[in-house]
Structures are given as structure tokens and as C-alpha cells.
Backbone as XML, in Angstrom:
<?xml version="1.0"?>
<chain id="A" units="angstrom">
  <residue number="1" name="MET">
    <atom name="N" x="-9.046" y="-33.255" z="13.336"/>
    <atom name="CA" x="-9.572" y="-32.032" z="12.800"/>
    <atom name="C" x="-9.077" y="-30.767" z="13.749"/>
  </residue>
  <residue number="2" name="LYS">
    <atom name="N" x="-8.320" y="-30.021" z="13.105"/>
    <atom name="CA" x="-7.846" y="-28.896" z="13.887"/>
    <atom name="C" x="-9.061" y="-27.818" z="14.249"/>
  </residue>
  <residue number="3" name="THR">
    <atom name="N" x="-9.018" y="-27.336" z="15.486"/>
    <atom name="CA" x="-9.930" y="-26.151" z="15.791"/>
    <atom name="C" x="-9.146" y="-24.929" z="16.219"/>
  </residue>
  <residue number="4" name="LEU">
    <atom name="N" x="-10.001" y="-23.956" z="16.128"/>
    <atom name="CA" x="-9.322" y="-22.757" z="16.462"/>
    <atom name="C" x="-10.419" y="-22.165" z="17.766"/>
  </residue>
  <residue number="5" name="THR">
    <atom name="N" x="-10.023" y="-21.133" z="18.373"/>
    <atom name="CA" x="-10.826" y="-20.451" z="19.309"/>
    <atom name="C" x="-11.395" y="-19.209" z="19.006"/>
  </residue>
  <residue number="6" name="ALA">
    <atom name="N" x="-12.772" y="-19.040" z="19.166"/>
    <atom name="CA" x="-13.444" y="-17.947" z="18.774"/>
    <atom name="C" x="-13.800" y="-17.282" z="20.471"/>
  </residue>
  <residue number="7" name="GLN">
    <atom name="N" x="-13.656" y="-15.933" z="20.366"/>
    <atom name="CA" x="-14.009" y="-15.357" z="21.712"/>
    <atom name="C" x="-14.989" y="-14.201" z="21.515"/>
  </residue>
  <residue number="8" name="MET">
    <atom name="N" x="-15.683" y="-14.046" z="22.625"/>
    <atom name="CA" x="-16.595" y="-12.819" z="22.451"/>
    <atom name="C" x="-16.341" y="-12.140" z="23.639"/>
  </residue>
  <residue number="9" name="SER">
    <atom name="N" x="-16.390" y="-10.731" z="23.626"/>
    <atom name="CA" x="-16.133" y="-9.951" z="24.828"/>
    <atom name="C" x="-16.721" y="-8.675" z="24.701"/>
  </residue>
  <residue number="10" name="SER">
    <atom name="N" x="-16.803" y="-8.170" z="25.802"/>
    <atom name="CA" x="-17.647" y="-6.829" z="26.012"/>
    <atom name="C" x="-16.974" y="-6.210" z="27.344"/>
  </residue>
  <residue number="11" name="ASP">
    <atom name="N" x="-16.881" y="-4.869" z="27.233"/>
    <atom name="CA" x="-16.357" y="-4.045" z="28.620"/>
    <atom name="C" x="-17.311" y="-3.060" z="28.883"/>
  </residue>
  <residue number="12" name="GLY">
    <atom name="N" x="-18.639" y="-3.435" z="28.661"/>
    <atom name="CA" x="-19.834" y="-2.539" z="28.963"/>
    <atom name="C" x="-20.334" y="-1.732" z="27.879"/>
  </residue>
  <residue number="13" name="ARG">
    <atom name="N" x="-19.611" y="-1.885" z="26.572"/>
    <atom name="CA" x="-19.813" y="-1.330" z="25.447"/>
    <atom name="C" x="-20.402" y="-2.357" z="24.443"/>
  </residue>
  <residue number="14" name="ALA">
    <atom name="N" x="-20.093" y="-2.175" z="23.146"/>
    <atom name="CA" x="-20.644" y="-3.194" z="22.097"/>
    <atom name="C" x="-19.733" y="-4.395" z="22.286"/>
  </residue>
  <residue number="15" name="TRP">
    <atom name="N" x="-20.590" y="-5.554" z="22.006"/>
    <atom name="CA" x="-20.070" y="-6.895" z="21.941"/>
    <atom name="C" x="-19.275" y="-7.091" z="20.807"/>
  </residue>
  <residue number="16" name="ARG">
    <atom name="N" x="-18.095" y="-8.030" z="20.896"/>
    <atom name="CA" x="-17.350" y="-8.195" z="19.739"/>
    <atom name="C" x="-17.143" y="-9.846" z="19.724"/>
  </residue>
  <residue number="17" name="LEU">
    <atom name="N" x="-17.290" y="-10.358" z="18.594"/>
    <atom name="CA" x="-16.833" y="-11.700" z="18.596"/>
    <atom name="C" x="-15.670" y="-11.790" z="17.465"/>
  </residue>
  <residue number="18" name="TYR">
    <atom name="N" x="-14.779" y="-12.726" z="17.701"/>
    <atom name="CA" x="-13.488" y="-12.722" z="16.854"/>
    <atom name="C" x="-12.774" y="-14.030" z="17.030"/>
  </residue>
  <residue number="19" name="VAL">
    <atom name="N" x="-12.324" y="-14.464" z="15.815"/>
    <atom name="CA" x="-11.569" y="-15.723" z="15.713"/>
    <atom name="C" x="-10.223" y="-15.618" z="15.865"/>
  </residue>
  <residue number="20" name="VAL">
    <atom name="N" x="-9.369" y="-16.094" z="16.804"/>
    <atom name="CA" x="-8.079" y="-16.025" z="17.224"/>
    <atom name="C" x="-7.332" y="-16.703" z="16.166"/>
  </residue>
  <residue number="21" name="LEU">
    <atom name="N" x="-6.444" y="-16.026" z="15.405"/>
    <atom name="CA" x="-5.597" y="-16.564" z="14.450"/>
    <atom name="C" x="-4.157" y="-15.866" z="14.568"/>
  </residue>
  <residue number="22" name="TYR">
    <atom name="N" x="-3.293" y="-16.731" z="15.483"/>
    <atom name="CA" x="-1.887" y="-16.337" z="15.814"/>
    <atom name="C" x="-1.261" y="-16.075" z="14.502"/>
  </residue>
  <residue number="23" name="GLY">
    <atom name="N" x="-0.502" y="-15.097" z="14.299"/>
    <atom name="CA" x="0.587" y="-14.734" z="13.350"/>
    <atom name="C" x="-0.218" y="-14.010" z="12.092"/>
  </residue>
  <residue number="24" name="VAL">
    <atom name="N" x="-1.667" y="-13.677" z="12.336"/>
    <atom name="CA" x="-2.226" y="-12.979" z="11.505"/>
    <atom name="C" x="-2.716" y="-11.559" z="12.059"/>
  </residue>
  <residue number="25" name="PRO">
    <atom name="N" x="-2.387" y="-10.456" z="11.521"/>
    <atom name="CA" x="-2.783" y="-9.144" z="11.997"/>
    <atom name="C" x="-4.093" y="-8.931" z="12.055"/>
  </residue>
  <residue number="26" name="ASP">
    <atom name="N" x="-4.800" y="-9.289" z="11.353"/>
    <atom name="CA" x="-6.488" y="-8.773" z="11.370"/>
    <atom name="C" x="-7.188" y="-9.971" z="11.694"/>
  </residue>
  <residue number="27" name="TRP">
    <atom name="N" x="-7.815" y="-10.253" z="12.799"/>
    <atom name="CA" x="-8.463" y="-11.487" z="13.094"/>
    <atom name="C" x="-10.064" y="-11.132" z="12.562"/>
  </residue>
  <residue number="28" name="PRO">
    <atom name="N" x="-10.612" y="-12.274" z="12.001"/>
    <atom name="CA" x="-12.131" y="-12.038" z="11.640"/>
    <atom name="C" x="-13.006" y="-11.659" z="12.904"/>
  </residue>
  <residue number="29" name="THR">
    <atom name="N" x="-13.643" y="-10.584" z="12.684"/>
    <atom name="CA" x="-14.289" y="-10.002" z="13.750"/>
    <atom name="C" x="-15.742" y="-9.532" z="13.390"/>
  </residue>
  <residue number="30" name="PHE">
    <atom name="N" x="-16.709" y="-9.787" z="14.274"/>
    <atom name="CA" x="-18.279" y="-9.382" z="14.020"/>
    <atom name="C" x="-18.581" y="-8.551" z="15.253"/>
  </residue>
  <residue number="31" name="ARG">
    <atom name="N" x="-19.179" y="-7.572" z="15.126"/>
    <atom name="CA" x="-19.481" y="-6.502" z="16.223"/>
    <atom name="C" x="-21.116" y="-6.248" z="16.132"/>
  </residue>
  <residue number="32" name="TRP">
    <atom name="N" x="-21.591" y="-6.398" z="17.459"/>
    <atom name="CA" x="-22.879" y="-6.050" z="17.778"/>
    <atom name="C" x="-22.756" y="-4.525" z="18.429"/>
  </residue>
  <residue number="33" name="GLU">
    <atom name="N" x="-23.553" y="-3.501" z="17.774"/>
    <atom name="CA" x="-23.432" y="-2.389" z="18.291"/>
    <atom name="C" x="-24.461" y="-2.221" z="19.320"/>
  </residue>
  <residue number="34" name="ARG">
    <atom name="N" x="-24.448" y="-2.803" z="20.606"/>
    <atom name="CA" x="-25.211" y="-2.797" z="21.594"/>
    <atom name="C" x="-24.356" y="-3.178" z="22.903"/>
  </residue>
  <residue number="35" name="SER">
    <atom name="N" x="-24.806" y="-2.770" z="24.083"/>
    <atom name="CA" x="-24.073" y="-3.096" z="25.343"/>
    <atom name="C" x="-24.949" y="-4.323" z="25.959"/>
  </residue>
  <residue number="36" name="GLY">
    <atom name="N" x="-26.192" y="-4.536" z="25.593"/>
    <atom name="CA" x="-26.919" y="-5.521" z="26.157"/>
    <atom name="C" x="-28.243" y="-5.630" z="25.214"/>
  </residue>
  <residue number="37" name="PRO">
    <atom name="N" x="-28.911" y="-6.695" z="25.332"/>
    <atom name="CA" x="-28.442" y="-7.942" z="26.077"/>
    <atom name="C" x="-27.288" y="-8.772" z="25.386"/>
  </residue>
  <residue number="38" name="VAL">
    <atom name="N" x="-26.753" y="-9.727" z="26.094"/>
    <atom name="CA" x="-25.787" y="-10.504" z="25.603"/>
    <atom name="C" x="-26.245" y="-11.264" z="24.400"/>
  </residue>
  <residue number="39" name="PRO">
    <atom name="N" x="-25.499" y="-11.346" z="23.266"/>
    <atom name="CA" x="-25.961" y="-11.970" z="21.968"/>
    <atom name="C" x="-26.206" y="-13.376" z="22.397"/>
  </residue>
  <residue number="40" name="THR">
    <atom name="N" x="-27.400" y="-13.860" z="21.745"/>
    <atom name="CA" x="-27.926" y="-15.181" z="22.024"/>
    <atom name="C" x="-27.117" y="-16.121" z="21.387"/>
  </residue>
  <residue number="41" name="GLY">
    <atom name="N" x="-27.371" y="-17.285" z="21.769"/>
    <atom name="CA" x="-26.669" y="-18.332" z="20.806"/>
    <atom name="C" x="-26.944" y="-18.404" z="19.361"/>
  </residue>
  <residue number="42" name="THR">
    <atom name="N" x="-28.322" y="-18.152" z="19.003"/>
    <atom name="CA" x="-28.466" y="-18.099" z="17.486"/>
    <atom name="C" x="-27.744" y="-16.844" z="16.871"/>
  </residue>
  <residue number="43" name="GLU">
    <atom name="N" x="-27.696" y="-15.736" z="17.500"/>
    <atom name="CA" x="-26.819" y="-14.694" z="17.185"/>
    <atom name="C" x="-25.463" y="-14.907" z="16.910"/>
  </residue>
  <residue number="44" name="ARG">
    <atom name="N" x="-25.041" y="-15.584" z="17.888"/>
    <atom name="CA" x="-23.347" y="-16.013" z="17.841"/>
    <atom name="C" x="-23.304" y="-16.984" z="16.741"/>
  </residue>
  <residue number="45" name="ARG">
    <atom name="N" x="-23.959" y="-17.980" z="16.570"/>
    <atom name="CA" x="-23.860" y="-19.078" z="15.405"/>
    <atom name="C" x="-23.873" y="-18.251" z="14.193"/>
  </residue>
  <residue number="46" name="ALA">
    <atom name="N" x="-24.927" y="-17.188" z="14.100"/>
    <atom name="CA" x="-25.061" y="-16.602" z="12.697"/>
    <atom name="C" x="-23.797" y="-15.668" z="12.372"/>
  </residue>
  <residue number="47" name="ALA">
    <atom name="N" x="-23.076" y="-15.066" z="13.569"/>
    <atom name="CA" x="-22.029" y="-14.157" z="13.357"/>
    <atom name="C" x="-20.797" y="-15.091" z="12.958"/>
  </residue>
  <residue number="48" name="LEU">
    <atom name="N" x="-20.593" y="-16.163" z="13.530"/>
    <atom name="CA" x="-19.777" y="-17.186" z="13.321"/>
    <atom name="C" x="-19.808" y="-17.821" z="11.609"/>
  </residue>
  <residue number="49" name="ALA">
    <atom name="N" x="-20.945" y="-17.943" z="11.422"/>
    <atom name="CA" x="-21.337" y="-18.327" z="9.975"/>
    <atom name="C" x="-20.895" y="-17.194" z="9.006"/>
  </residue>
  <residue number="50" name="ALA">
    <atom name="N" x="-20.993" y="-15.787" z="9.353"/>
    <atom name="CA" x="-20.833" y="-14.711" z="8.454"/>
    <atom name="C" x="-19.219" y="-14.619" z="8.325"/>
  </residue>
  <residue number="51" name="LEU">
    <atom name="N" x="-18.656" y="-15.078" z="9.328"/>
    <atom name="CA" x="-17.115" y="-15.058" z="9.430"/>
    <atom name="C" x="-16.532" y="-16.286" z="8.734"/>
  </residue>
  <residue number="52" name="GLY">
    <atom name="N" x="-17.422" y="-17.379" z="8.351"/>
    <atom name="CA" x="-16.825" y="-18.647" z="7.724"/>
    <atom name="C" x="-16.446" y="-19.613" z="8.734"/>
  </residue>
  <residue number="53" name="TYR">
    <atom name="N" x="-17.149" y="-19.772" z="10.001"/>
    <atom name="CA" x="-16.858" y="-20.542" z="10.913"/>
    <atom name="C" x="-18.066" y="-21.229" z="11.560"/>
  </residue>
  <residue number="54" name="GLU">
    <atom name="N" x="-17.900" y="-22.485" z="12.030"/>
    <atom name="CA" x="-19.006" y="-22.884" z="13.114"/>
    <atom name="C" x="-18.486" y="-23.495" z="14.411"/>
  </residue>
  <residue number="55" name="MET">
    <atom name="N" x="-19.308" y="-23.708" z="15.185"/>
    <atom name="CA" x="-18.715" y="-24.366" z="16.534"/>
    <atom name="C" x="-18.378" y="-25.719" z="16.153"/>
  </residue>
  <residue number="56" name="ALA">
    <atom name="N" x="-17.246" y="-26.146" z="16.762"/>
    <atom name="CA" x="-16.754" y="-27.647" z="16.703"/>
    <atom name="C" x="-17.909" y="-28.511" z="17.291"/>
  </residue>
  <residue number="57" name="PRO">
    <atom name="N" x="-18.027" y="-29.662" z="16.701"/>
    <atom name="CA" x="-18.940" y="-30.671" z="17.336"/>
    <atom name="C" x="-18.613" y="-30.815" z="18.938"/>
  </residue>
  <residue number="58" name="GLY">
    <atom name="N" x="-19.732" y="-30.713" z="19.641"/>
    <atom name="CA" x="-19.652" y="-30.997" z="20.989"/>
    <atom name="C" x="-19.171" y="-29.777" z="21.909"/>
  </residue>
  <residue number="59" name="ALA">
    <atom name="N" x="-18.811" y="-28.582" z="21.226"/>
    <atom name="CA" x="-18.199" y="-27.285" z="21.804"/>
    <atom name="C" x="-19.224" y="-26.539" z="22.579"/>
  </residue>
  <residue number="60" name="ALA">
    <atom name="N" x="-19.114" y="-25.934" z="23.523"/>
    <atom name="CA" x="-19.966" y="-25.092" z="24.348"/>
    <atom name="C" x="-19.132" y="-23.884" z="24.972"/>
  </residue>
  <residue number="61" name="TRP">
    <atom name="N" x="-19.848" y="-22.953" z="24.924"/>
    <atom name="CA" x="-19.220" y="-21.630" z="25.350"/>
    <atom name="C" x="-18.829" y="-21.707" z="26.723"/>
  </residue>
  <residue number="62" name="SER">
    <atom name="N" x="-17.640" y="-21.076" z="27.112"/>
    <atom name="CA" x="-17.215" y="-20.816" z="28.480"/>
    <atom name="C" x="-16.951" y="-19.529" z="28.758"/>
  </residue>
  <residue number="63" name="TRP">
    <atom name="N" x="-17.360" y="-19.116" z="29.925"/>
    <atom name="CA" x="-17.314" y="-17.501" z="30.399"/>
    <atom name="C" x="-16.208" y="-17.282" z="31.358"/>
  </residue>
  <residue number="64" name="THR">
    <atom name="N" x="-15.664" y="-16.218" z="31.388"/>
    <atom name="CA" x="-14.803" y="-15.717" z="32.355"/>
    <atom name="C" x="-14.872" y="-14.157" z="32.670"/>
  </residue>
  <residue number="65" name="GLU">
    <atom name="N" x="-14.400" y="-13.567" z="33.672"/>
    <atom name="CA" x="-14.359" y="-12.080" z="33.669"/>
    <atom name="C" x="-12.933" y="-11.800" z="33.857"/>
  </residue>
  <residue number="66" name="ASP">
    <atom name="N" x="-12.720" y="-10.485" z="33.504"/>
    <atom name="CA" x="-11.324" y="-9.908" z="33.675"/>
    <atom name="C" x="-11.565" y="-8.399" z="34.143"/>
  </residue>
  <residue number="67" name="SER">
    <atom name="N" x="-10.614" y="-7.596" z="34.162"/>
    <atom name="CA" x="-10.719" y="-6.287" z="34.465"/>
    <atom name="C" x="-9.473" y="-5.589" z="33.773"/>
  </residue>
  <residue number="68" name="ARG">
    <atom name="N" x="-9.772" y="-4.344" z="33.446"/>
    <atom name="CA" x="-8.802" y="-3.456" z="32.906"/>
    <atom name="C" x="-7.474" y="-3.351" z="33.744"/>
  </residue>
  <residue number="69" name="ASP">
    <atom name="N" x="-7.637" y="-3.455" z="35.012"/>
    <atom name="CA" x="-6.735" y="-3.325" z="35.942"/>
    <atom name="C" x="-6.834" y="-4.335" z="37.203"/>
  </residue>
  <residue number="70" name="PRO">
    <atom name="N" x="-6.114" y="-5.533" z="36.897"/>
    <atom name="CA" x="-6.567" y="-6.535" z="37.804"/>
    <atom name="C" x="-6.075" y="-6.280" z="39.275"/>
  </residue>
  <residue number="71" name="ASP">
    <atom name="N" x="-5.257" y="-5.123" z="39.494"/>
    <atom name="CA" x="-5.028" y="-4.643" z="40.944"/>
    <atom name="C" x="-6.166" y="-3.768" z="41.583"/>
  </residue>
  <residue number="72" name="ASP">
    <atom name="N" x="-7.219" y="-3.491" z="40.715"/>
    <atom name="CA" x="-8.101" y="-2.627" z="41.157"/>
    <atom name="C" x="-9.457" y="-3.093" z="41.017"/>
  </residue>
  <residue number="73" name="ASP">
    <atom name="N" x="-10.173" y="-3.697" z="41.950"/>
    <atom name="CA" x="-11.412" y="-4.391" z="41.643"/>
    <atom name="C" x="-12.629" y="-3.344" z="41.615"/>
  </residue>
  <residue number="74" name="SER">
    <atom name="N" x="-12.307" y="-1.975" z="41.633"/>
    <atom name="CA" x="-13.369" y="-1.079" z="41.401"/>
    <atom name="C" x="-13.440" y="-0.754" z="39.853"/>
  </residue>
  <residue number="75" name="THR">
    <atom name="N" x="-12.572" y="-1.282" z="38.969"/>
    <atom name="CA" x="-12.468" y="-1.033" z="37.516"/>
    <atom name="C" x="-13.564" y="-1.849" z="37.055"/>
  </residue>
  <residue number="76" name="PRO">
    <atom name="N" x="-14.130" y="-1.527" z="35.851"/>
    <atom name="CA" x="-15.233" y="-2.333" z="35.198"/>
    <atom name="C" x="-14.765" y="-3.698" z="34.875"/>
  </residue>
  <residue number="77" name="VAL">
    <atom name="N" x="-15.836" y="-4.648" z="34.807"/>
    <atom name="CA" x="-15.422" y="-5.841" z="34.635"/>
    <atom name="C" x="-15.667" y="-6.151" z="33.081"/>
  </residue>
  <residue number="78" name="VAL">
    <atom name="N" x="-14.656" y="-6.987" z="32.366"/>
    <atom name="CA" x="-14.742" y="-7.302" z="31.037"/>
    <atom name="C" x="-15.178" y="-8.757" z="31.088"/>
  </residue>
  <residue number="79" name="LEU">
    <atom name="N" x="-16.250" y="-9.017" z="30.286"/>
    <atom name="CA" x="-16.801" y="-10.424" z="30.101"/>
    <atom name="C" x="-16.099" y="-10.859" z="28.960"/>
  </residue>
  <residue number="80" name="ILE">
    <atom name="N" x="-15.588" y="-12.282" z="29.095"/>
    <atom name="CA" x="-14.959" y="-12.864" z="27.788"/>
    <atom name="C" x="-15.760" y="-14.397" z="27.859"/>
  </residue>
  <residue number="81" name="ALA">
    <atom name="N" x="-16.186" y="-14.638" z="26.670"/>
    <atom name="CA" x="-16.545" y="-16.153" z="26.338"/>
    <atom name="C" x="-15.743" y="-16.755" z="25.212"/>
  </residue>
  <residue number="82" name="ALA">
    <atom name="N" x="-15.637" y="-18.070" z="25.304"/>
    <atom name="CA" x="-14.730" y="-18.745" z="24.262"/>
    <atom name="C" x="-15.418" y="-19.879" z="23.800"/>
  </residue>
  <residue number="83" name="VAL">
    <atom name="N" x="-15.116" y="-20.413" z="22.634"/>
    <atom name="CA" x="-15.554" y="-21.465" z="22.199"/>
    <atom name="C" x="-14.699" y="-22.081" z="21.155"/>
  </residue>
  <residue number="84" name="ALA">
    <atom name="N" x="-14.684" y="-23.410" z="21.002"/>
    <atom name="CA" x="-13.764" y="-23.943" z="19.748"/>
    <atom name="C" x="-14.652" y="-23.981" z="18.554"/>
  </residue>
  <residue number="85" name="VAL">
    <atom name="N" x="-13.990" y="-23.623" z="17.472"/>
    <atom name="CA" x="-14.592" y="-23.529" z="16.289"/>
    <atom name="C" x="-13.745" y="-24.101" z="15.162"/>
  </residue>
  <residue number="86" name="ARG">
    <atom name="N" x="-14.386" y="-24.315" z="13.879"/>
    <atom name="CA" x="-13.562" y="-24.942" z="12.773"/>
    <atom name="C" x="-14.342" y="-24.036" z="11.709"/>
  </residue>
  <residue number="87" name="GLY">
    <atom name="N" x="-13.585" y="-24.223" z="10.481"/>
    <atom name="CA" x="-14.115" y="-23.694" z="9.205"/>
    <atom name="C" x="-15.547" y="-24.394" z="8.998"/>
  </residue>
  <residue number="88" name="ARG">
    <atom name="N" x="-16.320" y="-23.611" z="8.189"/>
    <atom name="CA" x="-17.608" y="-24.181" z="7.939"/>
    <atom name="C" x="-17.515" y="-25.312" z="6.912"/>
  </residue>
  <residue number="89" name="ASP">
    <atom name="N" x="-16.623" y="-25.619" z="6.301"/>
    <atom name="CA" x="-16.398" y="-26.672" z="5.435"/>
    <atom name="C" x="-15.761" y="-27.924" z="6.186"/>
  </residue>
  <residue number="90" name="GLY">
    <atom name="N" x="-15.666" y="-27.810" z="7.529"/>
    <atom name="CA" x="-15.144" y="-28.858" z="8.571"/>
    <atom name="C" x="-13.645" y="-28.732" z="8.695"/>
  </residue>
  <residue number="91" name="GLY">
    <atom name="N" x="-13.078" y="-27.826" z="8.024"/>
    <atom name="CA" x="-11.585" y="-27.605" z="8.263"/>
    <atom name="C" x="-11.385" y="-26.386" z="8.931"/>
  </residue>
  <residue number="92" name="VAL">
    <atom name="N" x="-10.075" y="-25.918" z="8.954"/>
    <atom name="CA" x="-9.878" y="-24.500" z="9.467"/>
    <atom name="C" x="-9.816" y="-23.556" z="8.270"/>
  </residue>
  <residue number="93" name="ALA">
    <atom name="N" x="-10.726" y="-22.417" z="8.586"/>
    <atom name="CA" x="-10.722" y="-21.513" z="7.461"/>
    <atom name="C" x="-9.578" y="-20.654" z="7.376"/>
  </residue>
</chain>
């Protein structure tokens, strides 16, 4: 079963969740119009479902941080989460 990657990110403004589809210009995207709190697991599952996806069996969110300018640690942190997903019918949507 082929899986894709969904990512969720925020740079201190709204949270975005999107499914990475290489070679496709417009990735399926869901946006929460808030900077905090971090969307809950229930909210993330609902957003994925609205986009036609679900977490792959056994998948768990992983978190990392980045910055707009990696050479300047005074720039705001960008939080990025990722999880393996599949189409809601068990395949790739």
C-alpha cells in the first residue's frame, strides 16, 4: 500500500495542513485561522478526512523545527509536523 506524507506547519501565524503530491501544482490544503493552540489530534484527523485522507495504520506525527534563515538563530522558528497518510478508501487519493 502506497502512502503519502502530510505536513502541518506554522510560522507563528495560522496553521496549515497539506498533503505532499509531487508533480501536482496545488496540494490539498486545510488551514486553521489561528496561531495557537496547536491543532489537536482530533482536529488533524478531521482536516485530513476533509481532504480525502487518513493516517496510515501505525503512523504517528513527528515534529521538527526550522527557521526562515538557518544562519540567523534570532529569526522566528517554523514548526513542522509530518505523518504518513493514505486515501480514505485505503489507497492513494
